[in-house]
Coordinates of C-alpha atoms in Angstrom, one line a residue:
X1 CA -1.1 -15.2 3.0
X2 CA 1.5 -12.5 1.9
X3 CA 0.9 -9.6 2.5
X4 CA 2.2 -6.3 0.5
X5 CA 1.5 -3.0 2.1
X6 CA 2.3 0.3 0.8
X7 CA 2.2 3.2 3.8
X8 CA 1.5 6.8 2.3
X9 CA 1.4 9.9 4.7
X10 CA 0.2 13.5 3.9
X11 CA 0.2 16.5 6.1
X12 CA -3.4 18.1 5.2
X13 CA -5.4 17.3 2.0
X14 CA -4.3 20.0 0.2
X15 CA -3.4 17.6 -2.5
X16 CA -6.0 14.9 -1.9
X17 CA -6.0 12.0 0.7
X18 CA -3.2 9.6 0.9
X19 CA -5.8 6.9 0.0
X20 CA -6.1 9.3 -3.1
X21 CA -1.8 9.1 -3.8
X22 CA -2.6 4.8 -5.0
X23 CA -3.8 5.6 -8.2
X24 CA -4.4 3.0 -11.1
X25 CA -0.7 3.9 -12.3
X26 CA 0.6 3.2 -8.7
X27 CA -1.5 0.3 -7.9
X28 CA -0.4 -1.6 -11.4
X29 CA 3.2 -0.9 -10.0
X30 CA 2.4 -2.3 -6.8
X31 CA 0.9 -5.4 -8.0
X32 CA 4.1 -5.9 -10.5
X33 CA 5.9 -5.6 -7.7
X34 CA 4.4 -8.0 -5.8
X35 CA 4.1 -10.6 -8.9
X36 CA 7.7 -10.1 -9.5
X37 CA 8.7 -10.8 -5.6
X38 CA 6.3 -13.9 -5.5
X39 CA 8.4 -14.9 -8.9
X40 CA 11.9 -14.2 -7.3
X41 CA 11.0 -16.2 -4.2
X42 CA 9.7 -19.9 -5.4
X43 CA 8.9 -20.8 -2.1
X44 CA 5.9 -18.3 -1.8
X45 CA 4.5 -19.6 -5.7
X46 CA 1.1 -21.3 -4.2
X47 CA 1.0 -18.5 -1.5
X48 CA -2.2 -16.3 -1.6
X49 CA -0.8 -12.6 -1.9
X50 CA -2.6 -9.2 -1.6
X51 CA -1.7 -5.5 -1.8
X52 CA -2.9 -3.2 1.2
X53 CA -2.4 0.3 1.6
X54 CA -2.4 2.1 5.1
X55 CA -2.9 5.8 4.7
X56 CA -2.1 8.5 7.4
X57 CA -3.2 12.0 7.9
X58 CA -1.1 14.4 10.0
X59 CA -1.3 17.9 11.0
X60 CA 1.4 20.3 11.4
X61 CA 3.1 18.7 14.6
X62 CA 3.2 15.4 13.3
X63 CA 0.5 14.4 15.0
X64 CA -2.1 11.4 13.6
X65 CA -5.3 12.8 12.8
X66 CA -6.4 10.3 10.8
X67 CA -5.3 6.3 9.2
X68 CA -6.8 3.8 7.5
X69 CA -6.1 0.5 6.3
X70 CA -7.5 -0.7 3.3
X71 CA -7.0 -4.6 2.8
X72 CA -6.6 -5.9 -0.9
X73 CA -6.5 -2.2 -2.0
X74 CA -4.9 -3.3 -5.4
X75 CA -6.6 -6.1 -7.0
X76 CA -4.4 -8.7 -8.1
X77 CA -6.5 -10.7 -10.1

């Protein structure tokens, strides 16, 4: 399995979560992305591929409050 990830950090939630910075526009650009790679590369053309994103909160230091991984966060089809 391939596997795509797309890492987005934000300092606060002022604004929104960095689960909440993949929207549909982003995830259709990820998953382009990701087509076009598999296209590029013929030796990955019957390989299963997803796209995850792993989201990070921090606070003023830098300091992780908060991540998350979500696996096949942009559908594929």
């Amino acid at each position: 399995e391939l596997v795509f990830v797309e890492v987005k950090t934000r300092r606060g939630s002022p604004r929104g979560t960095a689960e909440e910075a993949v929207d549909a526009r982003k995830a259709a650009r990820l998953i382009a992305l990701g087509d076009r790679y598999v296209g590029d590369h013929p030796e990955h053309a019957e390989r299963v591929w997803r796209v995850d994103v792993v989201a990070i909160t921090i606070d003023r230091r830098g300091a992780v409050e908060r991540y998350s991984h979500l696996r096949n966060a942009c559908v594929t089809g």
